[in-house]
PDB file of C-alpha atoms (C1' of nucleotides) in Angstrom:
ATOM      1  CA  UNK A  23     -57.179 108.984-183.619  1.00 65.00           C
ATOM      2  CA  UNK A  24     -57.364 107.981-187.070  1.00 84.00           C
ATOM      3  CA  UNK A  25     -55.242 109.937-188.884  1.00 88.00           C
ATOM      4  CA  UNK A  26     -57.229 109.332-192.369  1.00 94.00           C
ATOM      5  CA  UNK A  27     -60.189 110.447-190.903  1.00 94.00           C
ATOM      6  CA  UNK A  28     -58.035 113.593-189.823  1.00 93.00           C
ATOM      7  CA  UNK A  29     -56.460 114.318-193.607  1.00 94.00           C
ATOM      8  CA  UNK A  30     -60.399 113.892-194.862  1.00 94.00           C
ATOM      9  CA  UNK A  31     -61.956 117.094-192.951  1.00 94.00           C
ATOM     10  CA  UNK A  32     -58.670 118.869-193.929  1.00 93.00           C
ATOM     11  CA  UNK A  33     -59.137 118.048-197.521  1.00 94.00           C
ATOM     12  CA  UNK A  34     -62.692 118.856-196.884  1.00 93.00           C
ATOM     13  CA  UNK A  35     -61.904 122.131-195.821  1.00 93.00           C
ATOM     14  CA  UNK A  36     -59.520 123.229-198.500  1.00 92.00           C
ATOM     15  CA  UNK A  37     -62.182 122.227-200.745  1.00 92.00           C
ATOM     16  CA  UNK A  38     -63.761 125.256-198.765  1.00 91.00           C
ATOM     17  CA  UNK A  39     -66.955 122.993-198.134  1.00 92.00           C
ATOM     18  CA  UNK A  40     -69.050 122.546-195.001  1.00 91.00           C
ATOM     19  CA  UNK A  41     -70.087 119.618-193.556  1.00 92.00           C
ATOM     20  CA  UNK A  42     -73.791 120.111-194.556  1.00 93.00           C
ATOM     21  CA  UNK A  43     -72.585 121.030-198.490  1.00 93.00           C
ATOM     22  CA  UNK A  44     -69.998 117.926-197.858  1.00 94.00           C
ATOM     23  CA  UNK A  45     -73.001 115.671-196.739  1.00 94.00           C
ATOM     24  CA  UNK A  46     -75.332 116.832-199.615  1.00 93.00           C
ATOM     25  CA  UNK A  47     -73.187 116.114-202.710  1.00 93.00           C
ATOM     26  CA  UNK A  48     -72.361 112.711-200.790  1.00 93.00           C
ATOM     27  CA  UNK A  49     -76.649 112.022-200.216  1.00 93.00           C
ATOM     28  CA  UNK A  50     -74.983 111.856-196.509  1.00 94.00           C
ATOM     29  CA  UNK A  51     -76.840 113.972-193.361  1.00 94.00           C
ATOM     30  CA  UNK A  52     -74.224 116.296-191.695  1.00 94.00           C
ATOM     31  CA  UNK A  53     -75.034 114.861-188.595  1.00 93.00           C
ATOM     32  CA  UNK A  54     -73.204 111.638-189.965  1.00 95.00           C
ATOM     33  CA  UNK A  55     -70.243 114.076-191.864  1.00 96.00           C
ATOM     34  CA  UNK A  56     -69.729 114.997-187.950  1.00 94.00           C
ATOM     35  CA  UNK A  57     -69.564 111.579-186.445  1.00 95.00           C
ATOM     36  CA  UNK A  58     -67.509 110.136-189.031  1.00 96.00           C
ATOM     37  CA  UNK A  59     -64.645 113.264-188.710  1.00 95.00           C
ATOM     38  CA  UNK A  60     -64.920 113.137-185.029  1.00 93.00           C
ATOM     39  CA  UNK A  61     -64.086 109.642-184.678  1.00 93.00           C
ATOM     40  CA  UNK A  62     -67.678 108.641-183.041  1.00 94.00           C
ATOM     41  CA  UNK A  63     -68.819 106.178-185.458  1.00 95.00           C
ATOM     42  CA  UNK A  64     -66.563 103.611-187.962  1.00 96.00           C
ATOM     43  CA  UNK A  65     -67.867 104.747-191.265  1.00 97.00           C
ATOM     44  CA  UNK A  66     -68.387 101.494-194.683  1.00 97.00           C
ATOM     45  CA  UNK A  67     -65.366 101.659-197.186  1.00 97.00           C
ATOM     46  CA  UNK A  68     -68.314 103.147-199.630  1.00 97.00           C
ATOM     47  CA  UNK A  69     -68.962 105.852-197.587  1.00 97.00           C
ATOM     48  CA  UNK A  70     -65.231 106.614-197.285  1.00 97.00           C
ATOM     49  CA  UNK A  71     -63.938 106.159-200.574  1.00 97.00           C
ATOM     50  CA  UNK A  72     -66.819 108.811-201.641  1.00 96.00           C
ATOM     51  CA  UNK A  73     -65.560 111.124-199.545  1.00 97.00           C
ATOM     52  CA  UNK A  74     -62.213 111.111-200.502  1.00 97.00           C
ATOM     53  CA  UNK A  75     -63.678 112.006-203.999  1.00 96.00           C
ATOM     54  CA  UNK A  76     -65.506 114.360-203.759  1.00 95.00           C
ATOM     55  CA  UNK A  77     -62.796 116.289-201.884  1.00 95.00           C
ATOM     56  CA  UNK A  78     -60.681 115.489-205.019  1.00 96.00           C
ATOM     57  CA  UNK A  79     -58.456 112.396-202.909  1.00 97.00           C
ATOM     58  CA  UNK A  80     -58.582 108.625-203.543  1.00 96.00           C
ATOM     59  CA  UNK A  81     -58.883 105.866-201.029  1.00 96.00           C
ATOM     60  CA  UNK A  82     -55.848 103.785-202.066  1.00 97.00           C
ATOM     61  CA  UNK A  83     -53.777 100.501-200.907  1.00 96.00           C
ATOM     62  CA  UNK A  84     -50.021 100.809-200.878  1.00 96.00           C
ATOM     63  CA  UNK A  85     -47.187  98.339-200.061  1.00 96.00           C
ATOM     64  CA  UNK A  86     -46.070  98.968-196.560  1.00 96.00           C
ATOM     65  CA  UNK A  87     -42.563  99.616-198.039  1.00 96.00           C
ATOM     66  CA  UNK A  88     -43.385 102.855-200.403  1.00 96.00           C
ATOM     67  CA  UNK A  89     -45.889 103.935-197.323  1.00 96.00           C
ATOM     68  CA  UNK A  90     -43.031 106.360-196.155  1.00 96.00           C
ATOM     69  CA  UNK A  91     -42.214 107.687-199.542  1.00 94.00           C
ATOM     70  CA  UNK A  92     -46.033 108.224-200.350  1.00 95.00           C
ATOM     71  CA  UNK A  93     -46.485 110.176-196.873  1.00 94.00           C
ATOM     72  CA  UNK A  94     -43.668 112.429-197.921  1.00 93.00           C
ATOM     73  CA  UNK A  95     -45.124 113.285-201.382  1.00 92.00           C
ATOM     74  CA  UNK A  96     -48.626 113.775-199.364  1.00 86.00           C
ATOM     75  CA  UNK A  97     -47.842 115.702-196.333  1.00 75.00           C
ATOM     76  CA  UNK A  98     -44.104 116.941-196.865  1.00 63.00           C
ATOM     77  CA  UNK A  99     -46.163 120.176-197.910  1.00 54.00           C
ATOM     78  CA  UNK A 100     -46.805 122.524-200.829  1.00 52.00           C
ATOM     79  CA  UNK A 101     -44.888 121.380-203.688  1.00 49.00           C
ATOM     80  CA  UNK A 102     -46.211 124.443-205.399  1.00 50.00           C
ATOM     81  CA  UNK A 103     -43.064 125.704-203.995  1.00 53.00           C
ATOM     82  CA  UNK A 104     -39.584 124.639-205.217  1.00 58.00           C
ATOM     83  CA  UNK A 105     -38.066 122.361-202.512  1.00 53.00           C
ATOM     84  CA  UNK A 106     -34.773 123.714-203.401  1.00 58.00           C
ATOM     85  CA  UNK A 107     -33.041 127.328-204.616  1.00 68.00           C
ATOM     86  CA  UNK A 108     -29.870 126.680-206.633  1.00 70.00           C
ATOM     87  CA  UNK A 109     -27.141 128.934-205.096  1.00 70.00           C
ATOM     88  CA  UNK A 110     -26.751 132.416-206.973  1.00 57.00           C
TER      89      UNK A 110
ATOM     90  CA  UNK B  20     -66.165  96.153-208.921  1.00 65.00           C
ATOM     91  CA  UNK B  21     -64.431  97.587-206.350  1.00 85.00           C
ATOM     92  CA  UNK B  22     -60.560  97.665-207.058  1.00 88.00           C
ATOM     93  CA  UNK B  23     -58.936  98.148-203.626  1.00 94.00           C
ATOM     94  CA  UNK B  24     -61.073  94.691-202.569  1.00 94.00           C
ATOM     95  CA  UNK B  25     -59.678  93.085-205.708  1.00 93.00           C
ATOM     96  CA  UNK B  26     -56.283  94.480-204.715  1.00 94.00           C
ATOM     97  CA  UNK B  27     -56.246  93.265-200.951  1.00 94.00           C
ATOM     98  CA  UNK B  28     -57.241  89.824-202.145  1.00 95.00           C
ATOM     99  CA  UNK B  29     -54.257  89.603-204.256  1.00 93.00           C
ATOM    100  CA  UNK B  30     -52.388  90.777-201.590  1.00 94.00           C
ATOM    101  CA  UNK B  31     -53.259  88.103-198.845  1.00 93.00           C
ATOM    102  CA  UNK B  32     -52.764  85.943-201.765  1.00 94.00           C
ATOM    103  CA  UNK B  33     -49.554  87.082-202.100  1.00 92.00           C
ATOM    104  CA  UNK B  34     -48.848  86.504-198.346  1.00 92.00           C
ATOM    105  CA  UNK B  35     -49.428  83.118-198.592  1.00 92.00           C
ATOM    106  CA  UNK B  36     -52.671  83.492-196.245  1.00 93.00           C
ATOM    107  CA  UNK B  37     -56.168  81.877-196.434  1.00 92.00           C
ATOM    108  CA  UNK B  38     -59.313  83.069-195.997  1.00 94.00           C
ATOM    109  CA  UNK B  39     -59.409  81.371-192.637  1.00 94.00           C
ATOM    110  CA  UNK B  40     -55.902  81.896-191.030  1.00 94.00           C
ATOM    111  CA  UNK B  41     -56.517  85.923-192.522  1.00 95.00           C
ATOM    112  CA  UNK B  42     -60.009  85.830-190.505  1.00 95.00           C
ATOM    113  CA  UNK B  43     -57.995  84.366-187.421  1.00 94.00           C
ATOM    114  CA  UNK B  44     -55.275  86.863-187.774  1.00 94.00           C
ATOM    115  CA  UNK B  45     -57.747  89.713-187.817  1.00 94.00           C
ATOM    116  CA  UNK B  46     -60.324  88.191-185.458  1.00 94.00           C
ATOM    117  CA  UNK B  47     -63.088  87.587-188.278  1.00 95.00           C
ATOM    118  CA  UNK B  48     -64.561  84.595-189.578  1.00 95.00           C
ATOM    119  CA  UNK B  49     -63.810  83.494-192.846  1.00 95.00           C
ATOM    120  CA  UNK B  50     -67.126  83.719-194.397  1.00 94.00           C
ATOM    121  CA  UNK B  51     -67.184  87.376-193.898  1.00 95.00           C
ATOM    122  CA  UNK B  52     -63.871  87.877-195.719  1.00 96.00           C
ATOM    123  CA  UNK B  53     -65.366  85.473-198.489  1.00 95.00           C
ATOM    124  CA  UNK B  54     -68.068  88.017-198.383  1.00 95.00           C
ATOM    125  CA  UNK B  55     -65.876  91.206-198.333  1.00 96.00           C
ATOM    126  CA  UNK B  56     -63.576  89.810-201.080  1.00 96.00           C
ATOM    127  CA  UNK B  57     -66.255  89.080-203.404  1.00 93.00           C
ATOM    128  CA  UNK B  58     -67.766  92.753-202.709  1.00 93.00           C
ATOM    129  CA  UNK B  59     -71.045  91.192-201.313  1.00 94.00           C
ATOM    130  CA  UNK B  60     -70.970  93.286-198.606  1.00 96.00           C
ATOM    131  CA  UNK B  61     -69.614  96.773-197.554  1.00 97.00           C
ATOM    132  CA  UNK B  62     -67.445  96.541-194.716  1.00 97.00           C
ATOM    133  CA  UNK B  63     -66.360  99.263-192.498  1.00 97.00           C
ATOM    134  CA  UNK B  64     -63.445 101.385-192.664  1.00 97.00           C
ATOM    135  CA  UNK B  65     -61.353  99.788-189.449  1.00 97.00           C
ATOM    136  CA  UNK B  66     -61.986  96.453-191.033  1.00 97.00           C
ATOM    137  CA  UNK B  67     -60.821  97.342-194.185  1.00 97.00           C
ATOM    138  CA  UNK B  68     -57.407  98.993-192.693  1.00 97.00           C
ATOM    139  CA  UNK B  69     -57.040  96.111-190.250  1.00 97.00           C
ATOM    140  CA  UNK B  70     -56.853  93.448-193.693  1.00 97.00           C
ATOM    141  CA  UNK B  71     -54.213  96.379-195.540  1.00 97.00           C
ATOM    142  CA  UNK B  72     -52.168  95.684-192.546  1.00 96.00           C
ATOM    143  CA  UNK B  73     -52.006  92.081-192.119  1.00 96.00           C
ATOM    144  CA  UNK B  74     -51.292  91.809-196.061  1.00 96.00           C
ATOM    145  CA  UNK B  75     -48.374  94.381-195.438  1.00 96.00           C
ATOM    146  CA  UNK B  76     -50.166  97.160-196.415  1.00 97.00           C
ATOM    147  CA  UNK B  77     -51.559 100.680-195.556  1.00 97.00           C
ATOM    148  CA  UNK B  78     -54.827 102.570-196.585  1.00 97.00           C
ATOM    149  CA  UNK B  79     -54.093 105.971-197.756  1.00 97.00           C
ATOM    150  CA  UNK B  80     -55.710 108.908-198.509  1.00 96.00           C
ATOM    151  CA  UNK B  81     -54.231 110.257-201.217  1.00 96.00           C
ATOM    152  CA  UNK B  82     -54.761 113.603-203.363  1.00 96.00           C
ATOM    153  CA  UNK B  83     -56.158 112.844-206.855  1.00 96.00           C
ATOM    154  CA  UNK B  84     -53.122 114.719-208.248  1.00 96.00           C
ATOM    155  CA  UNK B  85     -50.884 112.376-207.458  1.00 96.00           C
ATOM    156  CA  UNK B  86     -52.835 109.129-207.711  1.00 96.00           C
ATOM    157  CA  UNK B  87     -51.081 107.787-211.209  1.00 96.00           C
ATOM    158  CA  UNK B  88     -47.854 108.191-210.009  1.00 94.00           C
ATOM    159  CA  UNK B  89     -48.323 105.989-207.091  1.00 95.00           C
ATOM    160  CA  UNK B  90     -50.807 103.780-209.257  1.00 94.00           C
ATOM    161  CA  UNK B  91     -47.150 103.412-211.656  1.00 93.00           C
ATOM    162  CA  UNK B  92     -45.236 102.699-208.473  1.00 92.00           C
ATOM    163  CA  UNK B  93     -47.350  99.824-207.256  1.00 87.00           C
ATOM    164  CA  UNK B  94     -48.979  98.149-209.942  1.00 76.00           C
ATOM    165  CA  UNK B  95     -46.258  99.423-212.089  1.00 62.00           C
ATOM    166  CA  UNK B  96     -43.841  95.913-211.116  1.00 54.00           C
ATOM    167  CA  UNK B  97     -41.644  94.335-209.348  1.00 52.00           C
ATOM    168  CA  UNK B  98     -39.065  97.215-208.779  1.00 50.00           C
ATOM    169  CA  UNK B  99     -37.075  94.643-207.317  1.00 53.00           C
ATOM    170  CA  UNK B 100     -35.253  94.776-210.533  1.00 56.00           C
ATOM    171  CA  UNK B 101     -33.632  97.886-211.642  1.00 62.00           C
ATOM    172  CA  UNK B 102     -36.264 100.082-214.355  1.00 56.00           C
ATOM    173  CA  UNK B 103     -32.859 100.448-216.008  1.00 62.00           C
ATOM    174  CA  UNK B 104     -29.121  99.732-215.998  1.00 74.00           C
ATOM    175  CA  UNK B 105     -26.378 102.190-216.984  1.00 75.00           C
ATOM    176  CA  UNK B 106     -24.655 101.996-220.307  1.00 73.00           C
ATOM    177  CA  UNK B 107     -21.412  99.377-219.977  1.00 61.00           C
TER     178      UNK B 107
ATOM    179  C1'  DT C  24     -63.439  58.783-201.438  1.00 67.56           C
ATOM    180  C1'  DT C  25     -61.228  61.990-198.328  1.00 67.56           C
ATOM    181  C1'  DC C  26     -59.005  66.303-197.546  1.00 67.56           C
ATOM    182  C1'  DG C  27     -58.287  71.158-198.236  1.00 67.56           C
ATOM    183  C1'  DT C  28     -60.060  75.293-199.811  1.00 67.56           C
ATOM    184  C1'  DA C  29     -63.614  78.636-201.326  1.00 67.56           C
ATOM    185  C1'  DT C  30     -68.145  80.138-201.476  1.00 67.56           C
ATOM    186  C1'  DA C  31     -73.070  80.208-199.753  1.00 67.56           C
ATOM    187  C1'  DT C  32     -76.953  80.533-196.373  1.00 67.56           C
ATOM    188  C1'  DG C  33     -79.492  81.460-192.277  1.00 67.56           C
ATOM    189  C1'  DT C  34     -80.172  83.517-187.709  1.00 67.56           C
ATOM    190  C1'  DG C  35     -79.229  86.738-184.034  1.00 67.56           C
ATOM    191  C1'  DT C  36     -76.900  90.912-182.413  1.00 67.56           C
ATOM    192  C1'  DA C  37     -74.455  95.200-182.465  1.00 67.56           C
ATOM    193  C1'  DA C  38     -73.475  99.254-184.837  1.00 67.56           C
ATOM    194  C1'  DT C  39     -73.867 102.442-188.899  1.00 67.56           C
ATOM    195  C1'  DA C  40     -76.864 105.360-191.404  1.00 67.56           C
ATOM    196  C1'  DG C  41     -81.172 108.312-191.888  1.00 67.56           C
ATOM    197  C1'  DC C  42     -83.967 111.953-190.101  1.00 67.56           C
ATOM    198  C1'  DA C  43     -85.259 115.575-187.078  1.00 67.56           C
ATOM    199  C1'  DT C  44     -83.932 118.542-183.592  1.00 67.56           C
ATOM    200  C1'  DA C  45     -81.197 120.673-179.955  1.00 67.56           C
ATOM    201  C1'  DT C  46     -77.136 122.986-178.356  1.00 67.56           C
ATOM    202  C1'  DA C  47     -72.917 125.381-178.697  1.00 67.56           C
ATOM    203  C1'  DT C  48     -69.673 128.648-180.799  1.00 67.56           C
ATOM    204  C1'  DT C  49     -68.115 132.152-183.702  1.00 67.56           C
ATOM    205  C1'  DC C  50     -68.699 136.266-186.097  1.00 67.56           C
ATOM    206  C1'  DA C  51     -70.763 139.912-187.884  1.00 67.56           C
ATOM    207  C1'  DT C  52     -73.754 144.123-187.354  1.00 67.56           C
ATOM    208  C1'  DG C  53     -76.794 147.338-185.215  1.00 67.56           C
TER     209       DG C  53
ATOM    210  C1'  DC D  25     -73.452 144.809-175.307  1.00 67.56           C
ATOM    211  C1'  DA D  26     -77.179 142.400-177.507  1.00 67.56           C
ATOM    212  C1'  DT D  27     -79.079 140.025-181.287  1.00 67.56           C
ATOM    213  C1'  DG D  28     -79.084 137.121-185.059  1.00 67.56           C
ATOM    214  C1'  DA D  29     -77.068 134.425-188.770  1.00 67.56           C
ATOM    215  C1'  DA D  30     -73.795 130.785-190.060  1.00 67.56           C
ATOM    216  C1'  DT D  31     -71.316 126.914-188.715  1.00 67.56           C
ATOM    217  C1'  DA D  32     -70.174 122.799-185.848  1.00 67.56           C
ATOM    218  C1'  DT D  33     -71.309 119.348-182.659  1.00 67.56           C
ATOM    219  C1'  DA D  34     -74.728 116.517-180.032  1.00 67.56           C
ATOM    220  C1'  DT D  35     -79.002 113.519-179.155  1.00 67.56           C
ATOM    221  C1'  DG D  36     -82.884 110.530-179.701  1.00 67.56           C
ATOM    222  C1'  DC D  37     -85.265 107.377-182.339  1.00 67.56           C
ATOM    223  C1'  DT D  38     -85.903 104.117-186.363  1.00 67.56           C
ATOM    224  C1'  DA D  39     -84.126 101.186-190.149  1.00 67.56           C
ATOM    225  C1'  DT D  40     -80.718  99.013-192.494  1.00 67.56           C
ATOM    226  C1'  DT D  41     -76.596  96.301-192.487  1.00 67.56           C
ATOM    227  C1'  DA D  42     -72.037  94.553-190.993  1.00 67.56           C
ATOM    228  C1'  DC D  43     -70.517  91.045-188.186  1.00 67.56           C
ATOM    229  C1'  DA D  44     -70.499  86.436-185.225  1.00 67.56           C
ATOM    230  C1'  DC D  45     -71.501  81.737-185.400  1.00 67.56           C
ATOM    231  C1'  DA D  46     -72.823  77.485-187.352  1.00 67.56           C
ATOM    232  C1'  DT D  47     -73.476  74.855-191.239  1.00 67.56           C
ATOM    233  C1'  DA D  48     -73.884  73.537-196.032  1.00 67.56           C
ATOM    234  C1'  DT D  49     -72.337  73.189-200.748  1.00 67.56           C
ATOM    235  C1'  DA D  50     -68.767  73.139-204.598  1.00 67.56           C
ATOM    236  C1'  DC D  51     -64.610  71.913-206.545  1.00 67.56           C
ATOM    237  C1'  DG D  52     -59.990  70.278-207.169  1.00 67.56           C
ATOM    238  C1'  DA D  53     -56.073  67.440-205.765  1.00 67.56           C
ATOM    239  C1'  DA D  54     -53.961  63.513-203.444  1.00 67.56           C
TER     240       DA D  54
END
DNA sequence: TTCGTATATGTGTAATAGCATATATTCATG
DNA sequence: CATGAATATATGCTATTACACATATACGAA
């Protein structure tokens, strides 16, 4: 699917929100919260890039050419944890 | 108004593209992407993506944490040339 | 002027968004 | 197990709006 749509309910749900919370601080129905994570419906830029807010993310553009170093800062996990030890 | 629209305008600008061969390319007509570029009208998320794309570009989610340092890696300049050069 | 480009307008259609409600599904708790 | 509460997904029905298509206007350069 779309894999945006994907990282939104995840960000949604580490902001430890339901859909129907989700929908109200976004003056969106959850009905429409549902649709939009399931893929059913194409959701308006608007609608997106308030989403991606209020789960404390921003809609951005990026130069096809720093896309793979952006994905690993993103997804290449917690970097609450060191991503190296130095030997002992 | 809306950044990322001022952003993908520079960027099919950049491309060399106009509003009519960008419509073509993406199978929309060019008075919608007059629309769309002067934030007249909201367009939908797929459209949106489809334009990053054809301009060489992705949409990303991104978290908010991280959004200056990628904000200083695309808008920061052309990194074609070296931020620095080593002491001679 | 004529050409190329950008913006504007109007009409019809398809799809999102709003609202209410129904149907799971999970997880407690008696 | 049964029952009920909390959560997630689904459906039907309107209203609003993006989008398709054609056309018109504006403006600058050759």
């Amino acid at each position: 699917m779309n894999t945006l749509l994907k990282q939104l309910k995840t960000a949604r749900q580490e902001k430890g929100l339901k859909q129907s919370e989700f929908g109200k601080k976004l003056g969106l129905p959850q009905s429409h919260i549902s649709r939009i994570e399931r893929g059913k419906t194409d959701p308006r830029l608007s609608t997106v890039a308030d989403m991606a807010r209020i789960a404390d993310h921003e809609l951005m553009l990026v130069p096809r050419r720093l896309v793979p170093v952006i994905r690993f800062m993103t997804e290449g996990g917690n970097d609450q944890e060191p991503m190296w030890k130095p030997d002992e």
